[in-house]
Amino acid sequence: MKTVIHIGLLIVSTCLAKAQNNTAENGKDIFEHKCQRCHGSDGTKGLFGAKNLQTSRLENMEIISIISKGRRGMPRWEKRLSPTEIESVATYIKTLRK
Ligand code: HEC
């Protein structure tokens, strides 16, 4: 039982450490390279029915899940971006909100 708790703590602390390295700047870079062609630099382009990211009000977990797994016209990125990169880009797109 103790080991389970230890492993749990280890996972939590690794996640926290990752979250701290997660800069919006890095997320912007990823966005410009991978997301902008459909979503536009300000999030409103809407190519192929891409959602307007300025008016999106999804929770962090949902954003991460949609970026990872995709949804309809939205490609899945879990094989092309690391979990840290997905978190950075999720952080960045929230800065586009009005
Ligand atoms: C090939 C075009 C395309 C690319 C590239 C693309 N998306 Fe999307 N995205 C879409 C489409 C289309 C939807 C709407 C999906 C639906 O109808 O459920 C969407 C939806 C989303 C949503 C959900 C918004 C909401 O409020 O429902 C998020 C978040 C998102 N995209 C983020 C990203 C990020 C981050 C990237 C880059 C890693 C990206 N997208 C790259 C087409 C794209």
PDB file of N, CA and C and ligand atoms in Angstrom:
ATOM      1  N   MET A   1       0.844  -1.207   0.000  1.00  0.00           N
ATOM      2  CA  MET A   1       0.000   0.000   0.000  1.00  0.00           C
ATOM      3  C   MET A   1       0.878   1.255   0.000  1.00  0.00           C
ATOM      4  N   LYS A   2       1.917   1.244   0.832  1.00  0.00           N
ATOM      5  CA  LYS A   2       2.840   2.389   0.899  1.00  0.00           C
ATOM      6  C   LYS A   2       3.479   2.671  -0.463  1.00  0.00           C
ATOM      7  N   THR A   3       3.861   1.572  -1.142  1.00  0.00           N
ATOM      8  CA  THR A   3       4.504   1.740  -2.452  1.00  0.00           C
ATOM      9  C   THR A   3       3.555   2.441  -3.420  1.00  0.00           C
ATOM     10  N   VAL A   4       2.294   2.028  -3.355  1.00  0.00           N
ATOM     11  CA  VAL A   4       1.300   2.636  -4.249  1.00  0.00           C
ATOM     12  C   VAL A   4       1.243   4.145  -4.028  1.00  0.00           C
ATOM     13  N   ILE A   5       1.211   4.527  -2.748  1.00  0.00           N
ATOM     14  CA  ILE A   5       1.166   5.956  -2.421  1.00  0.00           C
ATOM     15  C   ILE A   5       2.419   6.664  -2.937  1.00  0.00           C
ATOM     16  N   HIS A   6       3.566   6.005  -2.757  1.00  0.00           N
ATOM     17  CA  HIS A   6       4.819   6.607  -3.233  1.00  0.00           C
ATOM     18  C   HIS A   6       4.809   6.818  -4.724  1.00  0.00           C
ATOM     19  N   ILE A   7       4.377   5.793  -5.457  1.00  0.00           N
ATOM     20  CA  ILE A   7       4.325   5.925  -6.916  1.00  0.00           C
ATOM     21  C   ILE A   7       3.373   7.066  -7.292  1.00  0.00           C
ATOM     22  N   GLY A   8       2.253   7.116  -6.598  1.00  0.00           N
ATOM     23  CA  GLY A   8       1.280   8.189  -6.831  1.00  0.00           C
ATOM     24  C   GLY A   8       1.912   9.557  -6.650  1.00  0.00           C
ATOM     25  N   LEU A   9       2.620   9.721  -5.558  1.00  0.00           N
ATOM     26  CA  LEU A   9       3.272  11.015  -5.281  1.00  0.00           C
ATOM     27  C   LEU A   9       4.304  11.354  -6.350  1.00  0.00           C
ATOM     28  N   LEU A  10       5.012  10.331  -6.795  1.00  0.00           N
ATOM     29  CA  LEU A  10       6.035  10.530  -7.811  1.00  0.00           C
ATOM     30  C   LEU A  10       5.384  11.062  -9.089  1.00  0.00           C
ATOM     31  N   ILE A  11       4.282  10.441  -9.488  1.00  0.00           N
ATOM     32  CA  ILE A  11       3.588  10.869 -10.707  1.00  0.00           C
ATOM     33  C   ILE A  11       3.112  12.313 -10.558  1.00  0.00           C
ATOM     34  N   VAL A  12       2.489  12.609  -9.412  1.00  0.00           N
ATOM     35  CA  VAL A  12       1.983  13.963  -9.185  1.00  0.00           C
ATOM     36  C   VAL A  12       3.119  14.982  -9.250  1.00  0.00           C
ATOM     37  N   SER A  13       4.252  14.681  -8.596  1.00  0.00           N
ATOM     38  CA  SER A  13       5.326  15.678  -8.587  1.00  0.00           C
ATOM     39  C   SER A  13       5.943  15.834  -9.974  1.00  0.00           C
ATOM     40  N   THR A  14       6.022  14.747 -10.757  1.00  0.00           N
ATOM     41  CA  THR A  14       6.546  14.875 -12.120  1.00  0.00           C
ATOM     42  C   THR A  14       5.625  15.773 -12.939  1.00  0.00           C
ATOM     43  N   CYS A  15       4.319  15.586 -12.778  1.00  0.00           N
ATOM     44  CA  CYS A  15       3.361  16.395 -13.521  1.00  0.00           C
ATOM     45  C   CYS A  15       3.496  17.860 -13.150  1.00  0.00           C
ATOM     46  N   LEU A  16       3.647  18.145 -11.865  1.00  0.00           N
ATOM     47  CA  LEU A  16       3.773  19.527 -11.418  1.00  0.00           C
ATOM     48  C   LEU A  16       5.037  20.157 -11.990  1.00  0.00           C
ATOM     49  N   ALA A  17       6.138  19.411 -11.977  1.00  0.00           N
ATOM     50  CA  ALA A  17       7.394  19.923 -12.511  1.00  0.00           C
ATOM     51  C   ALA A  17       7.220  20.264 -13.985  1.00  0.00           C
ATOM     52  N   LYS A  18       6.528  19.383 -14.715  1.00  0.00           N
ATOM     53  CA  LYS A  18       6.288  19.624 -16.136  1.00  0.00           C
ATOM     54  C   LYS A  18       5.458  20.881 -16.344  1.00  0.00           C
ATOM     55  N   ALA A  19       4.417  21.043 -15.530  1.00  0.00           N
ATOM     56  CA  ALA A  19       3.524  22.182 -15.689  1.00  0.00           C
ATOM     57  C   ALA A  19       4.292  23.487 -15.526  1.00  0.00           C
ATOM     58  N   GLN A  20       5.304  23.462 -14.655  1.00  0.00           N
ATOM     59  CA  GLN A  20       6.065  24.686 -14.440  1.00  0.00           C
ATOM     60  C   GLN A  20       6.942  25.063 -15.626  1.00  0.00           C
ATOM     61  N   ASN A  21       7.407  24.051 -16.384  1.00  0.00           N
ATOM     62  CA  ASN A  21       8.253  24.334 -17.544  1.00  0.00           C
ATOM     63  C   ASN A  21       7.454  24.787 -18.746  1.00  0.00           C
ATOM     64  N   ASN A  22       6.148  24.753 -18.565  1.00  0.00           N
ATOM     65  CA  ASN A  22       5.242  24.888 -19.649  1.00  0.00           C
ATOM     66  C   ASN A  22       5.017  26.361 -19.984  1.00  0.00           C
ATOM     67  N   THR A  23       5.779  26.898 -20.899  1.00  0.00           N
ATOM     68  CA  THR A  23       5.641  28.331 -21.161  1.00  0.00           C
ATOM     69  C   THR A  23       4.646  28.586 -22.282  1.00  0.00           C
ATOM     70  N   ALA A  24       3.941  29.691 -22.191  1.00  0.00           N
ATOM     71  CA  ALA A  24       3.006  30.079 -23.240  1.00  0.00           C
ATOM     72  C   ALA A  24       3.771  30.336 -24.538  1.00  0.00           C
ATOM     73  N   GLU A  25       5.004  30.749 -24.415  1.00  0.00           N
ATOM     74  CA  GLU A  25       5.839  31.039 -25.596  1.00  0.00           C
ATOM     75  C   GLU A  25       6.023  29.785 -26.458  1.00  0.00           C
ATOM     76  N   ASN A  26       6.346  28.680 -25.795  1.00  0.00           N
ATOM     77  CA  ASN A  26       6.500  27.408 -26.478  1.00  0.00           C
ATOM     78  C   ASN A  26       5.176  26.995 -27.133  1.00  0.00           C
ATOM     79  N   GLY A  27       4.085  27.210 -26.419  1.00  0.00           N
ATOM     80  CA  GLY A  27       2.760  26.888 -26.945  1.00  0.00           C
ATOM     81  C   GLY A  27       2.435  27.704 -28.185  1.00  0.00           C
ATOM     82  N   LYS A  28       2.854  28.953 -28.193  1.00  0.00           N
ATOM     83  CA  LYS A  28       2.612  29.834 -29.342  1.00  0.00           C
ATOM     84  C   LYS A  28       3.331  29.278 -30.575  1.00  0.00           C
ATOM     85  N   ASP A  29       4.563  28.838 -30.354  1.00  0.00           N
ATOM     86  CA  ASP A  29       5.353  28.279 -31.428  1.00  0.00           C
ATOM     87  C   ASP A  29       4.663  27.055 -32.039  1.00  0.00           C
ATOM     88  N   ILE A  30       4.196  26.174 -31.183  1.00  0.00           N
ATOM     89  CA  ILE A  30       3.510  24.970 -31.647  1.00  0.00           C
ATOM     90  C   ILE A  30       2.243  25.379 -32.401  1.00  0.00           C
ATOM     91  N   PHE A  31       1.507  26.319 -31.827  1.00  0.00           N
ATOM     92  CA  PHE A  31       0.267  26.769 -32.456  1.00  0.00           C
ATOM     93  C   PHE A  31       0.527  27.290 -33.867  1.00  0.00           C
ATOM     94  N   GLU A  32       1.553  28.120 -34.013  1.00  0.00           N
ATOM     95  CA  GLU A  32       1.849  28.709 -35.325  1.00  0.00           C
ATOM     96  C   GLU A  32       2.214  27.651 -36.346  1.00  0.00           C
ATOM     97  N   HIS A  33       2.871  26.587 -35.899  1.00  0.00           N
ATOM     98  CA  HIS A  33       3.292  25.551 -36.835  1.00  0.00           C
ATOM     99  C   HIS A  33       2.216  24.523 -37.120  1.00  0.00           C
ATOM    100  N   LYS A  34       1.410  24.185 -36.125  1.00  0.00           N
ATOM    101  CA  LYS A  34       0.527  23.030 -36.291  1.00  0.00           C
ATOM    102  C   LYS A  34      -0.957  23.384 -36.328  1.00  0.00           C
ATOM    103  N   CYS A  35      -1.367  24.500 -35.825  1.00  0.00           N
ATOM    104  CA  CYS A  35      -2.791  24.752 -35.611  1.00  0.00           C
ATOM    105  C   CYS A  35      -3.311  25.919 -36.439  1.00  0.00           C
ATOM    106  N   GLN A  36      -2.405  26.855 -36.736  1.00  0.00           N
ATOM    107  CA  GLN A  36      -2.805  28.108 -37.349  1.00  0.00           C
ATOM    108  C   GLN A  36      -3.489  27.928 -38.700  1.00  0.00           C
ATOM    109  N   ARG A  37      -3.047  26.939 -39.490  1.00  0.00           N
ATOM    110  CA  ARG A  37      -3.629  26.807 -40.834  1.00  0.00           C
ATOM    111  C   ARG A  37      -5.129  26.568 -40.784  1.00  0.00           C
ATOM    112  N   CYS A  38      -5.638  25.932 -39.776  1.00  0.00           N
ATOM    113  CA  CYS A  38      -7.093  25.755 -39.659  1.00  0.00           C
ATOM    114  C   CYS A  38      -7.719  26.801 -38.737  1.00  0.00           C
ATOM    115  N   HIS A  39      -7.060  27.073 -37.616  1.00  0.00           N
ATOM    116  CA  HIS A  39      -7.675  27.945 -36.597  1.00  0.00           C
ATOM    117  C   HIS A  39      -7.346  29.422 -36.801  1.00  0.00           C
ATOM    118  N   GLY A  40      -6.297  29.754 -37.615  1.00  0.00           N
ATOM    119  CA  GLY A  40      -5.900  31.146 -37.810  1.00  0.00           C
ATOM    120  C   GLY A  40      -5.080  31.659 -36.641  1.00  0.00           C
ATOM    121  N   SER A  41      -4.256  32.695 -36.904  1.00  0.00           N
ATOM    122  CA  SER A  41      -3.344  33.175 -35.858  1.00  0.00           C
ATOM    123  C   SER A  41      -4.095  33.700 -34.645  1.00  0.00           C
ATOM    124  N   ASP A  42      -5.314  34.209 -34.848  1.00  0.00           N
ATOM    125  CA  ASP A  42      -6.084  34.718 -33.704  1.00  0.00           C
ATOM    126  C   ASP A  42      -7.166  33.727 -33.251  1.00  0.00           C
ATOM    127  N   GLY A  43      -7.193  32.538 -33.863  1.00  0.00           N
ATOM    128  CA  GLY A  43      -8.136  31.499 -33.433  1.00  0.00           C
ATOM    129  C   GLY A  43      -9.498  31.532 -34.114  1.00  0.00           C
ATOM    130  N   THR A  44      -9.685  32.467 -35.084  1.00  0.00           N
ATOM    131  CA  THR A  44     -11.043  32.636 -35.652  1.00  0.00           C
ATOM    132  C   THR A  44     -11.196  32.161 -37.096  1.00  0.00           C
ATOM    133  N   LYS A  45     -10.169  31.587 -37.703  1.00  0.00           N
ATOM    134  CA  LYS A  45     -10.224  31.301 -39.142  1.00  0.00           C
ATOM    135  C   LYS A  45     -11.324  30.305 -39.518  1.00  0.00           C
ATOM    136  N   GLY A  46     -11.440  29.227 -38.747  1.00  0.00           N
ATOM    137  CA  GLY A  46     -12.541  28.292 -38.981  1.00  0.00           C
ATOM    138  C   GLY A  46     -12.462  27.439 -40.228  1.00  0.00           C
ATOM    139  N   LEU A  47     -11.250  27.158 -40.732  1.00  0.00           N
ATOM    140  CA  LEU A  47     -11.116  26.283 -41.898  1.00  0.00           C
ATOM    141  C   LEU A  47     -11.593  24.869 -41.560  1.00  0.00           C
ATOM    142  N   PHE A  48     -12.335  24.238 -42.485  1.00  0.00           N
ATOM    143  CA  PHE A  48     -12.918  22.892 -42.303  1.00  0.00           C
ATOM    144  C   PHE A  48     -13.835  22.832 -41.079  1.00  0.00           C
ATOM    145  N   GLY A  49     -14.423  23.981 -40.715  1.00  0.00           N
ATOM    146  CA  GLY A  49     -15.317  23.980 -39.559  1.00  0.00           C
ATOM    147  C   GLY A  49     -14.584  24.024 -38.228  1.00  0.00           C
ATOM    148  N   ALA A  50     -13.302  24.448 -38.258  1.00  0.00           N
ATOM    149  CA  ALA A  50     -12.533  24.537 -37.005  1.00  0.00           C
ATOM    150  C   ALA A  50     -13.221  25.516 -36.054  1.00  0.00           C
ATOM    151  N   LYS A  51     -13.295  25.136 -34.804  1.00  0.00           N
ATOM    152  CA  LYS A  51     -13.982  25.962 -33.804  1.00  0.00           C
ATOM    153  C   LYS A  51     -13.242  27.275 -33.574  1.00  0.00           C
ATOM    154  N   ASN A  52     -14.004  28.323 -33.330  1.00  0.00           N
ATOM    155  CA  ASN A  52     -13.439  29.628 -32.971  1.00  0.00           C
ATOM    156  C   ASN A  52     -12.854  29.524 -31.556  1.00  0.00           C
ATOM    157  N   LEU A  53     -11.554  29.664 -31.455  1.00  0.00           N
ATOM    158  CA  LEU A  53     -10.910  29.463 -30.156  1.00  0.00           C
ATOM    159  C   LEU A  53     -11.069  30.675 -29.240  1.00  0.00           C
ATOM    160  N   GLN A  54     -11.495  31.816 -29.807  1.00  0.00           N
ATOM    161  CA  GLN A  54     -11.746  32.996 -28.958  1.00  0.00           C
ATOM    162  C   GLN A  54     -13.024  32.833 -28.147  1.00  0.00           C
ATOM    163  N   THR A  55     -13.984  32.100 -28.739  1.00  0.00           N
ATOM    164  CA  THR A  55     -15.263  31.954 -28.036  1.00  0.00           C
ATOM    165  C   THR A  55     -15.375  30.598 -27.343  1.00  0.00           C
ATOM    166  N   SER A  56     -14.369  29.722 -27.541  1.00  0.00           N
ATOM    167  CA  SER A  56     -14.385  28.419 -26.892  1.00  0.00           C
ATOM    168  C   SER A  56     -14.319  28.587 -25.378  1.00  0.00           C
ATOM    169  N   ARG A  57     -15.133  27.833 -24.668  1.00  0.00           N
ATOM    170  CA  ARG A  57     -15.126  27.935 -23.206  1.00  0.00           C
ATOM    171  C   ARG A  57     -14.872  26.574 -22.557  1.00  0.00           C
ATOM    172  N   LEU A  58     -14.139  25.713 -23.274  1.00  0.00           N
ATOM    173  CA  LEU A  58     -13.892  24.379 -22.735  1.00  0.00           C
ATOM    174  C   LEU A  58     -12.941  24.423 -21.543  1.00  0.00           C
ATOM    175  N   GLU A  59     -13.107  23.435 -20.663  1.00  0.00           N
ATOM    176  CA  GLU A  59     -12.200  23.256 -19.527  1.00  0.00           C
ATOM    177  C   GLU A  59     -10.880  22.694 -20.038  1.00  0.00           C
ATOM    178  N   ASN A  60      -9.821  22.917 -19.260  1.00  0.00           N
ATOM    179  CA  ASN A  60      -8.502  22.422 -19.613  1.00  0.00           C
ATOM    180  C   ASN A  60      -8.474  20.935 -19.997  1.00  0.00           C
ATOM    181  N   MET A  61      -9.136  20.104 -19.206  1.00  0.00           N
ATOM    182  CA  MET A  61      -9.129  18.661 -19.467  1.00  0.00           C
ATOM    183  C   MET A  61      -9.750  18.336 -20.819  1.00  0.00           C
ATOM    184  N   GLU A  62     -10.827  19.055 -21.158  1.00  0.00           N
ATOM    185  CA  GLU A  62     -11.489  18.799 -22.440  1.00  0.00           C
ATOM    186  C   GLU A  62     -10.611  19.247 -23.602  1.00  0.00           C
ATOM    187  N   ILE A  63      -9.970  20.406 -23.427  1.00  0.00           N
ATOM    188  CA  ILE A  63      -9.075  20.915 -24.477  1.00  0.00           C
ATOM    189  C   ILE A  63      -7.981  19.889 -24.741  1.00  0.00           C
ATOM    190  N   ILE A  64      -7.372  19.398 -23.650  1.00  0.00           N
ATOM    191  CA  ILE A  64      -6.278  18.442 -23.785  1.00  0.00           C
ATOM    192  C   ILE A  64      -6.771  17.168 -24.451  1.00  0.00           C
ATOM    193  N   SER A  65      -7.963  16.737 -24.085  1.00  0.00           N
ATOM    194  CA  SER A  65      -8.499  15.521 -24.686  1.00  0.00           C
ATOM    195  C   SER A  65      -8.796  15.710 -26.178  1.00  0.00           C
ATOM    196  N   ILE A  66      -9.343  16.859 -26.562  1.00  0.00           N
ATOM    197  CA  ILE A  66      -9.640  17.102 -27.985  1.00  0.00           C
ATOM    198  C   ILE A  66      -8.351  17.214 -28.803  1.00  0.00           C
ATOM    199  N   ILE A  67      -7.349  17.905 -28.240  1.00  0.00           N
ATOM    200  CA  ILE A  67      -6.074  18.016 -28.961  1.00  0.00           C
ATOM    201  C   ILE A  67      -5.440  16.628 -29.101  1.00  0.00           C
ATOM    202  N   SER A  68      -5.511  15.828 -28.050  1.00  0.00           N
ATOM    203  CA  SER A  68      -4.875  14.501 -28.085  1.00  0.00           C
ATOM    204  C   SER A  68      -5.600  13.549 -29.025  1.00  0.00           C
ATOM    205  N   LYS A  69      -6.924  13.467 -28.876  1.00  0.00           N
ATOM    206  CA  LYS A  69      -7.686  12.428 -29.575  1.00  0.00           C
ATOM    207  C   LYS A  69      -8.350  12.927 -30.854  1.00  0.00           C
ATOM    208  N   GLY A  70      -8.421  14.243 -31.043  1.00  0.00           N
ATOM    209  CA  GLY A  70      -9.121  14.783 -32.203  1.00  0.00           C
ATOM    210  C   GLY A  70     -10.629  14.695 -32.040  1.00  0.00           C
ATOM    211  N   ARG A  71     -11.356  15.360 -32.941  1.00  0.00           N
ATOM    212  CA  ARG A  71     -12.821  15.291 -32.922  1.00  0.00           C
ATOM    213  C   ARG A  71     -13.305  15.756 -34.289  1.00  0.00           C
ATOM    214  N   ARG A  72     -14.045  14.902 -35.002  1.00  0.00           N
ATOM    215  CA  ARG A  72     -14.481  15.219 -36.380  1.00  0.00           C
ATOM    216  C   ARG A  72     -13.349  15.796 -37.219  1.00  0.00           C
ATOM    217  N   GLY A  73     -13.449  17.053 -37.694  1.00  0.00           N
ATOM    218  CA  GLY A  73     -12.413  17.638 -38.558  1.00  0.00           C
ATOM    219  C   GLY A  73     -11.109  17.970 -37.854  1.00  0.00           C
ATOM    220  N   MET A  74     -11.087  17.853 -36.556  1.00  0.00           N
ATOM    221  CA  MET A  74      -9.900  18.209 -35.775  1.00  0.00           C
ATOM    222  C   MET A  74      -8.969  17.014 -35.689  1.00  0.00           C
ATOM    223  N   PRO A  75      -7.744  17.153 -36.221  1.00  0.00           N
ATOM    224  CA  PRO A  75      -6.823  15.996 -36.207  1.00  0.00           C
ATOM    225  C   PRO A  75      -6.406  15.615 -34.788  1.00  0.00           C
ATOM    226  N   ARG A  76      -5.981  14.350 -34.595  1.00  0.00           N
ATOM    227  CA  ARG A  76      -5.439  13.952 -33.289  1.00  0.00           C
ATOM    228  C   ARG A  76      -3.939  14.179 -33.282  1.00  0.00           C
ATOM    229  N   TRP A  77      -3.448  14.653 -32.143  1.00  0.00           N
ATOM    230  CA  TRP A  77      -2.043  15.047 -32.059  1.00  0.00           C
ATOM    231  C   TRP A  77      -1.238  14.188 -31.110  1.00  0.00           C
ATOM    232  N   GLU A  78      -1.857  13.216 -30.441  1.00  0.00           N
ATOM    233  CA  GLU A  78      -1.131  12.492 -29.385  1.00  0.00           C
ATOM    234  C   GLU A  78       0.111  11.773 -29.881  1.00  0.00           C
ATOM    235  N   LYS A  79       0.168  11.435 -31.195  1.00  0.00           N
ATOM    236  CA  LYS A  79       1.354  10.761 -31.713  1.00  0.00           C
ATOM    237  C   LYS A  79       2.392  11.765 -32.194  1.00  0.00           C
ATOM    238  N   ARG A  80       1.979  13.015 -32.401  1.00  0.00           N
ATOM    239  CA  ARG A  80       2.896  14.000 -32.982  1.00  0.00           C
ATOM    240  C   ARG A  80       3.390  15.045 -31.977  1.00  0.00           C
ATOM    241  N   LEU A  81       2.669  15.176 -30.857  1.00  0.00           N
ATOM    242  CA  LEU A  81       3.103  16.128 -29.831  1.00  0.00           C
ATOM    243  C   LEU A  81       3.241  15.369 -28.514  1.00  0.00           C
ATOM    244  N   SER A  82       4.215  15.776 -27.704  1.00  0.00           N
ATOM    245  CA  SER A  82       4.367  15.155 -26.378  1.00  0.00           C
ATOM    246  C   SER A  82       3.284  15.713 -25.463  1.00  0.00           C
ATOM    247  N   PRO A  83       2.999  15.020 -24.340  1.00  0.00           N
ATOM    248  CA  PRO A  83       2.001  15.553 -23.395  1.00  0.00           C
ATOM    249  C   PRO A  83       2.347  16.974 -22.946  1.00  0.00           C
ATOM    250  N   THR A  84       3.632  17.263 -22.773  1.00  0.00           N
ATOM    251  CA  THR A  84       4.040  18.619 -22.360  1.00  0.00           C
ATOM    252  C   THR A  84       3.716  19.633 -23.455  1.00  0.00           C
ATOM    253  N   GLU A  85       3.962  19.241 -24.703  1.00  0.00           N
ATOM    254  CA  GLU A  85       3.665  20.155 -25.814  1.00  0.00           C
ATOM    255  C   GLU A  85       2.165  20.406 -25.918  1.00  0.00           C
ATOM    256  N   ILE A  86       1.383  19.347 -25.704  1.00  0.00           N
ATOM    257  CA  ILE A  86      -0.082  19.494 -25.758  1.00  0.00           C
ATOM    258  C   ILE A  86      -0.533  20.444 -24.650  1.00  0.00           C
ATOM    259  N   GLU A  87       0.061  20.307 -23.455  1.00  0.00           N
ATOM    260  CA  GLU A  87      -0.290  21.225 -22.363  1.00  0.00           C
ATOM    261  C   GLU A  87       0.090  22.661 -22.694  1.00  0.00           C
ATOM    262  N   SER A  88       1.275  22.853 -23.293  1.00  0.00           N
ATOM    263  CA  SER A  88       1.709  24.216 -23.629  1.00  0.00           C
ATOM    264  C   SER A  88       0.769  24.861 -24.628  1.00  0.00           C
ATOM    265  N   VAL A  89       0.402  24.086 -25.657  1.00  0.00           N
ATOM    266  CA  VAL A  89      -0.456  24.671 -26.691  1.00  0.00           C
ATOM    267  C   VAL A  89      -1.863  24.918 -26.122  1.00  0.00           C
ATOM    268  N   ALA A  90      -2.302  24.058 -25.197  1.00  0.00           N
ATOM    269  CA  ALA A  90      -3.603  24.265 -24.542  1.00  0.00           C
ATOM    270  C   ALA A  90      -3.565  25.564 -23.724  1.00  0.00           C
ATOM    271  N   THR A  91      -2.450  25.791 -23.031  1.00  0.00           N
ATOM    272  CA  THR A  91      -2.283  27.026 -22.254  1.00  0.00           C
ATOM    273  C   THR A  91      -2.309  28.226 -23.196  1.00  0.00           C
ATOM    274  N   TYR A  92      -1.616  28.069 -24.324  1.00  0.00           N
ATOM    275  CA  TYR A  92      -1.544  29.197 -25.260  1.00  0.00           C
ATOM    276  C   TYR A  92      -2.914  29.548 -25.848  1.00  0.00           C
ATOM    277  N   ILE A  93      -3.671  28.535 -26.284  1.00  0.00           N
ATOM    278  CA  ILE A  93      -4.947  28.880 -26.949  1.00  0.00           C
ATOM    279  C   ILE A  93      -5.911  29.578 -25.993  1.00  0.00           C
ATOM    280  N   LYS A  94      -5.760  29.337 -24.700  1.00  0.00           N
ATOM    281  CA  LYS A  94      -6.629  30.045 -23.752  1.00  0.00           C
ATOM    282  C   LYS A  94      -6.293  31.538 -23.691  1.00  0.00           C
ATOM    283  N   THR A  95      -5.062  31.908 -24.083  1.00  0.00           N
ATOM    284  CA  THR A  95      -4.703  33.330 -24.096  1.00  0.00           C
ATOM    285  C   THR A  95      -5.354  34.048 -25.282  1.00  0.00           C
ATOM    286  N   LEU A  96      -5.876  33.282 -26.255  1.00  0.00           N
ATOM    287  CA  LEU A  96      -6.538  33.893 -27.414  1.00  0.00           C
ATOM    288  C   LEU A  96      -7.974  34.313 -27.073  1.00  0.00           C
ATOM    289  N   ARG A  97      -8.491  33.790 -25.967  1.00  0.00           N
ATOM    290  CA  ARG A  97      -9.903  34.046 -25.614  1.00  0.00           C
ATOM    291  C   ARG A  97     -10.135  35.524 -25.353  1.00  0.00           C
ATOM    292  N   LYS A  98     -11.343  35.942 -25.733  1.00  0.00           N
ATOM    293  CA  LYS A  98     -11.700  37.357 -25.509  1.00  0.00           C
ATOM    294  C   LYS A  98     -12.572  37.464 -24.278  1.00  0.00           C
TER     295      LYS A  98
HETATM  296  C1  HEC B   1      -7.016  20.302 -40.242  1.00  0.00           C
HETATM  297  C2  HEC B   1      -7.529  21.460 -39.518  1.00  0.00           C
HETATM  298  C3  HEC B   1      -7.198  21.611 -38.041  1.00  0.00           C
HETATM  299  C4  HEC B   1      -5.965  21.695 -37.451  1.00  0.00           C
HETATM  300  C5  HEC B   1      -4.589  21.625 -38.126  1.00  0.00           C
HETATM  301  C6  HEC B   1      -6.211  21.901 -36.035  1.00  0.00           C
HETATM  302  N1  HEC B   1      -7.557  21.918 -35.779  1.00  0.00           N
HETATM  303 FE1  HEC B   1      -8.450  22.227 -33.952  1.00  0.00          FE
HETATM  304  N2  HEC B   1     -10.272  21.930 -34.790  1.00  0.00           N
HETATM  305  C7  HEC B   1     -10.504  21.688 -36.126  1.00  0.00           C
HETATM  306  C8  HEC B   1     -11.925  21.436 -36.330  1.00  0.00           C
HETATM  307  C9  HEC B   1     -12.581  21.147 -37.660  1.00  0.00           C
HETATM  308  C10 HEC B   1     -12.543  21.543 -35.046  1.00  0.00           C
HETATM  309  C11 HEC B   1     -14.008  21.323 -34.681  1.00  0.00           C
HETATM  310  C12 HEC B   1     -14.214  19.873 -34.256  1.00  0.00           C
HETATM  311  C13 HEC B   1     -15.684  19.540 -34.000  1.00  0.00           C
HETATM  312  O1  HEC B   1     -16.524  19.959 -34.774  1.00  0.00           O
HETATM  313  O2  HEC B   1     -15.956  18.859 -33.036  1.00  0.00           O
HETATM  314  C14 HEC B   1     -11.479  21.853 -34.108  1.00  0.00           C
HETATM  315  C15 HEC B   1     -11.677  22.033 -32.745  1.00  0.00           C
HETATM  316  C16 HEC B   1     -10.681  22.359 -31.854  1.00  0.00           C
HETATM  317  C17 HEC B   1     -10.881  22.581 -30.445  1.00  0.00           C
HETATM  318  C18 HEC B   1     -12.219  22.496 -29.701  1.00  0.00           C
HETATM  319  C19 HEC B   1     -12.789  23.883 -29.476  1.00  0.00           C
HETATM  320  C20 HEC B   1     -14.200  23.867 -28.917  1.00  0.00           C
HETATM  321  O3  HEC B   1     -14.554  24.831 -28.244  1.00  0.00           O
HETATM  322  O4  HEC B   1     -14.961  22.920 -29.191  1.00  0.00           O
HETATM  323  C21 HEC B   1      -9.673  22.881 -29.899  1.00  0.00           C
HETATM  324  C22 HEC B   1      -9.372  23.194 -28.446  1.00  0.00           C
HETATM  325  C23 HEC B   1      -8.703  22.832 -30.982  1.00  0.00           C
HETATM  326  N3  HEC B   1      -9.349  22.516 -32.158  1.00  0.00           N
HETATM  327  C24 HEC B   1      -7.346  23.076 -30.831  1.00  0.00           C
HETATM  328  C25 HEC B   1      -6.398  22.848 -31.823  1.00  0.00           C
HETATM  329  C26 HEC B   1      -4.970  22.877 -31.598  1.00  0.00           C
HETATM  330  C27 HEC B   1      -4.310  23.233 -30.283  1.00  0.00           C
HETATM  331  C28 HEC B   1      -4.378  22.551 -32.778  1.00  0.00           C
HETATM  332  C29 HEC B   1      -2.889  22.381 -33.058  1.00  0.00           C
HETATM  333  C30 HEC B   1      -2.178  21.390 -32.254  1.00  0.00           C
HETATM  334  C31 HEC B   1      -5.428  22.348 -33.760  1.00  0.00           C
HETATM  335  N4  HEC B   1      -6.631  22.529 -33.130  1.00  0.00           N
HETATM  336  C32 HEC B   1      -5.207  22.030 -35.092  1.00  0.00           C
HETATM  337  C33 HEC B   1      -9.567  21.690 -37.149  1.00  0.00           C
HETATM  338  C34 HEC B   1      -8.190  21.749 -36.988  1.00  0.00           C
END
